[in-house]
Amino acid sequence: MKTTNNVQKAITKSLAVIISLVLISITVNAQDFWRTVMENNSFSQIAMAMTDNTEASSASADASATTDMSAYARYAAVEAEEALDVENWMLAENNFFTTVNVETEVEEALEVENWMTNESYFDGMASYFNEETEEALQVEEWMTDTNFFGVLSVDVEEETEAALEVEAWMTDAKTWNI
């Protein structure tokens, strides 16, 4: 139940963030809309028409009509693109197919130089190439001393394993689907 509530809270918070982002983007886009509306509104033109004489108001009305129509004409104009021309490189098939050129690389033969065979160059490195041999480990007296470890008794046991035996199921063909 607690997990369900937590999931519901997380979903609600996520939706709130998404909705707020959408509203912010709409508001930002709407600023341009309101700017164009305020530029092309007729309130200022109506106020001018009421104060001017009839000739001025008719001229103002004509101007507002042409302004509105020119603004609409800008948005309604059909744009025409230039005709595309076919160029020579567009017709050449070599431009559209991959070609594989296999070139064999010729290397110079390697030569043995004097420093490669001179032992004096490698004396410092000789110690890195020697393998160390360690002596076999042995049980020492302190390792079995009970006073040293605070143990009352130390039992040293040798583990021996029994020899493996072949059982009947190991050789049964039914077991192995043979």
PDB file of C-alpha atoms in Angstrom:
ATOM      1  CA  MET A   1       0.000   0.000   0.000  1.00  0.00           C
ATOM      2  CA  LYS A   2       2.840   2.338   0.889  1.00  0.00           C
ATOM      3  CA  THR A   3       4.582   1.585  -2.415  1.00  0.00           C
ATOM      4  CA  THR A   4       1.368   2.315  -4.336  1.00  0.00           C
ATOM      5  CA  ASN A   5       1.013   5.678  -2.592  1.00  0.00           C
ATOM      6  CA  ASN A   6       4.644   6.543  -3.331  1.00  0.00           C
ATOM      7  CA  VAL A   7       4.205   5.610  -6.992  1.00  0.00           C
ATOM      8  CA  GLN A   8       1.033   7.714  -7.223  1.00  0.00           C
ATOM      9  CA  LYS A   9       2.833  10.679  -5.640  1.00  0.00           C
ATOM     10  CA  ALA A  10       5.730  10.322  -8.063  1.00  0.00           C
ATOM     11  CA  ILE A  11       3.377  10.143 -11.054  1.00  0.00           C
ATOM     12  CA  THR A  12       1.437  13.186  -9.824  1.00  0.00           C
ATOM     13  CA  LYS A  13       4.633  15.210  -9.388  1.00  0.00           C
ATOM     14  CA  SER A  14       5.877  14.166 -12.823  1.00  0.00           C
ATOM     15  CA  LEU A  15       2.597  15.152 -14.461  1.00  0.00           C
ATOM     16  CA  ALA A  16       2.647  18.515 -12.675  1.00  0.00           C
ATOM     17  CA  VAL A  17       6.150  19.213 -13.978  1.00  0.00           C
ATOM     18  CA  ILE A  18       5.219  18.175 -17.532  1.00  0.00           C
ATOM     19  CA  ILE A  19       2.035  20.268 -17.540  1.00  0.00           C
ATOM     20  CA  SER A  20       3.893  23.308 -16.190  1.00  0.00           C
ATOM     21  CA  LEU A  21       6.545  22.964 -18.909  1.00  0.00           C
ATOM     22  CA  VAL A  22       3.836  22.755 -21.578  1.00  0.00           C
ATOM     23  CA  LEU A  23       2.070  25.830 -20.185  1.00  0.00           C
ATOM     24  CA  ILE A  24       5.323  27.795 -20.054  1.00  0.00           C
ATOM     25  CA  SER A  25       6.116  26.949 -23.671  1.00  0.00           C
ATOM     26  CA  ILE A  26       2.601  27.953 -24.748  1.00  0.00           C
ATOM     27  CA  THR A  27       2.936  31.237 -22.844  1.00  0.00           C
ATOM     28  CA  VAL A  28       6.280  31.999 -24.478  1.00  0.00           C
ATOM     29  CA  ASN A  29       4.822  31.317 -27.922  1.00  0.00           C
ATOM     30  CA  ALA A  30       1.722  33.372 -27.094  1.00  0.00           C
ATOM     31  CA  GLN A  31       3.795  36.507 -26.452  1.00  0.00           C
ATOM     32  CA  ASP A  32       4.471  36.828 -30.170  1.00  0.00           C
ATOM     33  CA  PHE A  33       0.770  36.302 -30.874  1.00  0.00           C
ATOM     34  CA  TRP A  34      -0.317  39.105 -28.535  1.00  0.00           C
ATOM     35  CA  ARG A  35       2.360  41.407 -29.940  1.00  0.00           C
ATOM     36  CA  THR A  36       0.958  40.968 -33.483  1.00  0.00           C
ATOM     37  CA  VAL A  37      -2.598  41.431 -32.215  1.00  0.00           C
ATOM     38  CA  MET A  38      -1.676  44.688 -30.494  1.00  0.00           C
ATOM     39  CA  GLU A  39       0.112  45.980 -33.589  1.00  0.00           C
ATOM     40  CA  ASN A  40      -2.835  45.274 -35.850  1.00  0.00           C
ATOM     41  CA  ASN A  41      -5.679  46.196 -33.471  1.00  0.00           C
ATOM     42  CA  SER A  42      -8.278  48.703 -34.500  1.00  0.00           C
ATOM     43  CA  PHE A  43      -8.846  50.342 -31.083  1.00  0.00           C
ATOM     44  CA  SER A  44      -6.369  53.113 -31.803  1.00  0.00           C
ATOM     45  CA  GLN A  45      -7.771  53.491 -35.303  1.00  0.00           C
ATOM     46  CA  ILE A  46     -11.339  53.765 -33.951  1.00  0.00           C
ATOM     47  CA  ALA A  47     -10.254  56.452 -31.497  1.00  0.00           C
ATOM     48  CA  MET A  48      -8.609  58.385 -34.315  1.00  0.00           C
ATOM     49  CA  ALA A  49     -11.706  58.034 -36.494  1.00  0.00           C
ATOM     50  CA  MET A  50     -13.964  59.481 -33.811  1.00  0.00           C
ATOM     51  CA  THR A  51     -11.808  62.575 -33.360  1.00  0.00           C
ATOM     52  CA  ASP A  52     -11.048  63.240 -37.041  1.00  0.00           C
ATOM     53  CA  ASN A  53     -13.457  64.391 -39.687  1.00  0.00           C
ATOM     54  CA  THR A  54     -15.192  61.963 -42.001  1.00  0.00           C
ATOM     55  CA  GLU A  55     -12.575  62.252 -44.759  1.00  0.00           C
ATOM     56  CA  ALA A  56      -9.793  61.396 -42.368  1.00  0.00           C
ATOM     57  CA  SER A  57     -11.808  58.553 -40.867  1.00  0.00           C
ATOM     58  CA  SER A  58     -12.562  57.052 -44.286  1.00  0.00           C
ATOM     59  CA  ALA A  59      -8.863  57.274 -45.147  1.00  0.00           C
ATOM     60  CA  SER A  60      -8.044  55.644 -41.819  1.00  0.00           C
ATOM     61  CA  ALA A  61     -10.567  52.870 -42.456  1.00  0.00           C
ATOM     62  CA  ASP A  62      -9.082  52.247 -45.898  1.00  0.00           C
ATOM     63  CA  ALA A  63      -5.603  52.165 -44.400  1.00  0.00           C
ATOM     64  CA  SER A  64      -6.651  49.699 -41.715  1.00  0.00           C
ATOM     65  CA  ALA A  65      -8.328  47.489 -44.313  1.00  0.00           C
ATOM     66  CA  THR A  66      -5.193  47.440 -46.459  1.00  0.00           C
ATOM     67  CA  THR A  67      -3.024  46.857 -43.392  1.00  0.00           C
ATOM     68  CA  ASP A  68      -5.137  43.889 -42.329  1.00  0.00           C
ATOM     69  CA  MET A  69      -5.166  42.500 -45.872  1.00  0.00           C
ATOM     70  CA  SER A  70      -1.416  42.933 -46.324  1.00  0.00           C
ATOM     71  CA  ALA A  71      -0.782  41.187 -43.022  1.00  0.00           C
ATOM     72  CA  TYR A  72      -3.040  38.345 -44.110  1.00  0.00           C
ATOM     73  CA  ALA A  73      -1.446  38.254 -47.559  1.00  0.00           C
ATOM     74  CA  ARG A  74       1.979  37.733 -45.986  1.00  0.00           C
ATOM     75  CA  TYR A  75       0.772  34.615 -44.214  1.00  0.00           C
ATOM     76  CA  ALA A  76      -1.323  33.303 -47.089  1.00  0.00           C
ATOM     77  CA  ALA A  77       1.324  33.749 -49.789  1.00  0.00           C
ATOM     78  CA  VAL A  78       2.369  30.501 -51.414  1.00  0.00           C
ATOM     79  CA  GLU A  79       6.104  30.133 -51.520  1.00  0.00           C
ATOM     80  CA  ALA A  80       7.601  28.749 -54.676  1.00  0.00           C
ATOM     81  CA  GLU A  81      10.919  26.982 -54.731  1.00  0.00           C
ATOM     82  CA  GLU A  82      13.393  27.153 -57.537  1.00  0.00           C
ATOM     83  CA  ALA A  83      13.421  24.249 -59.960  1.00  0.00           C
ATOM     84  CA  LEU A  84      16.101  21.701 -59.198  1.00  0.00           C
ATOM     85  CA  ASP A  85      18.653  20.883 -61.873  1.00  0.00           C
ATOM     86  CA  VAL A  86      20.230  17.501 -62.460  1.00  0.00           C
ATOM     87  CA  GLU A  87      23.987  17.825 -62.346  1.00  0.00           C
ATOM     88  CA  ASN A  88      26.615  15.519 -63.842  1.00  0.00           C
ATOM     89  CA  TRP A  89      27.831  14.142 -60.528  1.00  0.00           C
ATOM     90  CA  MET A  90      24.272  13.023 -59.749  1.00  0.00           C
ATOM     91  CA  LEU A  91      24.270  10.756 -62.790  1.00  0.00           C
ATOM     92  CA  ALA A  92      27.713   9.220 -62.250  1.00  0.00           C
ATOM     93  CA  GLU A  93      27.263   5.737 -60.778  1.00  0.00           C
ATOM     94  CA  ASN A  94      30.757   5.759 -59.306  1.00  0.00           C
ATOM     95  CA  ASN A  95      29.619   8.297 -56.717  1.00  0.00           C
ATOM     96  CA  PHE A  96      27.055   5.913 -55.242  1.00  0.00           C
ATOM     97  CA  PHE A  97      28.846   2.565 -55.083  1.00  0.00           C
ATOM     98  CA  THR A  98      31.668   1.643 -52.788  1.00  0.00           C
ATOM     99  CA  THR A  99      34.799   0.327 -54.350  1.00  0.00           C
ATOM    100  CA  VAL A 100      37.340  -1.647 -52.419  1.00  0.00           C
ATOM    101  CA  ASN A 101      40.964  -1.175 -53.308  1.00  0.00           C
ATOM    102  CA  VAL A 102      43.175  -3.782 -51.711  1.00  0.00           C
ATOM    103  CA  GLU A 103      46.766  -2.711 -51.635  1.00  0.00           C
ATOM    104  CA  THR A 104      49.504  -4.907 -50.292  1.00  0.00           C
ATOM    105  CA  GLU A 105      51.860  -3.169 -47.955  1.00  0.00           C
ATOM    106  CA  VAL A 106      55.521  -3.869 -48.396  1.00  0.00           C
ATOM    107  CA  GLU A 107      57.660  -3.548 -45.318  1.00  0.00           C
ATOM    108  CA  GLU A 108      61.394  -3.374 -45.173  1.00  0.00           C
ATOM    109  CA  ALA A 109      63.158  -6.415 -43.781  1.00  0.00           C
ATOM    110  CA  LEU A 110      64.178  -6.118 -40.156  1.00  0.00           C
ATOM    111  CA  GLU A 111      67.870  -6.017 -39.423  1.00  0.00           C
ATOM    112  CA  VAL A 112      69.690  -7.102 -36.298  1.00  0.00           C
ATOM    113  CA  GLU A 113      71.704  -4.181 -35.005  1.00  0.00           C
ATOM    114  CA  ASN A 114      74.845  -4.328 -32.872  1.00  0.00           C
ATOM    115  CA  TRP A 115      73.195  -3.140 -29.668  1.00  0.00           C
ATOM    116  CA  MET A 116      70.642  -5.950 -29.896  1.00  0.00           C
ATOM    117  CA  THR A 117      73.316  -8.608 -29.484  1.00  0.00           C
ATOM    118  CA  ASN A 118      75.522  -6.746 -26.984  1.00  0.00           C
ATOM    119  CA  GLU A 119      74.984  -8.219 -23.507  1.00  0.00           C
ATOM    120  CA  SER A 120      76.204  -5.088 -21.744  1.00  0.00           C
ATOM    121  CA  TYR A 121      72.990  -3.270 -22.645  1.00  0.00           C
ATOM    122  CA  PHE A 122      70.886  -5.874 -20.854  1.00  0.00           C
ATOM    123  CA  ASP A 123      72.830  -6.454 -17.617  1.00  0.00           C
ATOM    124  CA  GLY A 124      70.524  -4.177 -15.643  1.00  0.00           C
ATOM    125  CA  MET A 125      67.488  -5.992 -16.962  1.00  0.00           C
ATOM    126  CA  ALA A 126      68.831  -9.497 -16.338  1.00  0.00           C
ATOM    127  CA  SER A 127      67.474  -9.531 -12.794  1.00  0.00           C
ATOM    128  CA  TYR A 128      63.946  -8.989 -14.095  1.00  0.00           C
ATOM    129  CA  PHE A 129      64.071 -12.106 -16.225  1.00  0.00           C
ATOM    130  CA  ASN A 130      65.349 -14.511 -13.547  1.00  0.00           C
ATOM    131  CA  GLU A 131      62.698 -16.697 -11.990  1.00  0.00           C
ATOM    132  CA  GLU A 132      62.741 -16.910  -8.249  1.00  0.00           C
ATOM    133  CA  THR A 133      62.446 -20.324  -6.684  1.00  0.00           C
ATOM    134  CA  GLU A 134      60.990 -20.522  -3.221  1.00  0.00           C
ATOM    135  CA  GLU A 135      61.796 -23.137  -0.656  1.00  0.00           C
ATOM    136  CA  ALA A 136      59.083 -25.527   0.457  1.00  0.00           C
ATOM    137  CA  LEU A 137      57.149 -24.349   3.493  1.00  0.00           C
ATOM    138  CA  GLN A 138      57.737 -26.124   6.780  1.00  0.00           C
ATOM    139  CA  VAL A 139      55.818 -26.216  10.032  1.00  0.00           C
ATOM    140  CA  GLU A 140      57.796 -24.425  12.711  1.00  0.00           C
ATOM    141  CA  GLU A 141      57.532 -24.832  16.482  1.00  0.00           C
ATOM    142  CA  TRP A 142      55.794 -21.531  17.156  1.00  0.00           C
ATOM    143  CA  MET A 143      53.029 -22.475  14.705  1.00  0.00           C
ATOM    144  CA  THR A 144      51.943 -25.373  16.908  1.00  0.00           C
ATOM    145  CA  ASP A 145      52.548 -23.647  20.245  1.00  0.00           C
ATOM    146  CA  THR A 146      49.236 -23.312  22.116  1.00  0.00           C
ATOM    147  CA  ASN A 147      50.543 -20.460  24.248  1.00  0.00           C
ATOM    148  CA  PHE A 148      51.304 -18.403  21.174  1.00  0.00           C
ATOM    149  CA  PHE A 149      47.721 -18.472  19.847  1.00  0.00           C
ATOM    150  CA  GLY A 150      45.849 -18.858  23.105  1.00  0.00           C
ATOM    151  CA  VAL A 151      44.414 -22.197  21.979  1.00  0.00           C
ATOM    152  CA  LEU A 152      44.145 -25.047  24.450  1.00  0.00           C
ATOM    153  CA  SER A 153      45.098 -27.729  22.001  1.00  0.00           C
ATOM    154  CA  VAL A 154      46.209 -27.972  18.433  1.00  0.00           C
ATOM    155  CA  ASP A 155      45.321 -31.039  16.445  1.00  0.00           C
ATOM    156  CA  VAL A 156      47.231 -31.565  13.249  1.00  0.00           C
ATOM    157  CA  GLU A 157      45.206 -33.733  10.922  1.00  0.00           C
ATOM    158  CA  GLU A 158      46.114 -35.083   7.574  1.00  0.00           C
ATOM    159  CA  GLU A 159      43.239 -35.430   5.184  1.00  0.00           C
ATOM    160  CA  THR A 160      43.110 -38.472   2.992  1.00  0.00           C
ATOM    161  CA  GLU A 161      40.627 -38.979   0.237  1.00  0.00           C
ATOM    162  CA  ALA A 162      39.204 -42.304  -0.770  1.00  0.00           C
ATOM    163  CA  ALA A 163      39.918 -43.549  -4.266  1.00  0.00           C
ATOM    164  CA  LEU A 164      37.185 -42.900  -6.806  1.00  0.00           C
ATOM    165  CA  GLU A 165      34.973 -45.812  -7.751  1.00  0.00           C
ATOM    166  CA  VAL A 166      32.945 -46.376 -10.892  1.00  0.00           C
ATOM    167  CA  GLU A 167      29.270 -46.685 -10.049  1.00  0.00           C
ATOM    168  CA  ALA A 168      26.595 -48.412 -12.121  1.00  0.00           C
ATOM    169  CA  TRP A 169      24.773 -45.242 -13.193  1.00  0.00           C
ATOM    170  CA  MET A 170      27.992 -43.835 -14.669  1.00  0.00           C
ATOM    171  CA  THR A 171      28.142 -46.545 -17.300  1.00  0.00           C
ATOM    172  CA  ASP A 172      24.398 -46.912 -17.865  1.00  0.00           C
ATOM    173  CA  ALA A 173      23.405 -45.940 -21.446  1.00  0.00           C
ATOM    174  CA  LYS A 174      19.915 -44.876 -20.312  1.00  0.00           C
ATOM    175  CA  THR A 175      21.377 -42.205 -18.068  1.00  0.00           C
ATOM    176  CA  TRP A 176      23.301 -40.627 -20.941  1.00  0.00           C
ATOM    177  CA  ASN A 177      20.627 -41.219 -23.657  1.00  0.00           C
ATOM    178  CA  ILE A 178      23.022 -43.253 -25.774  1.00  0.00           C
TER     179      ILE A 178
END
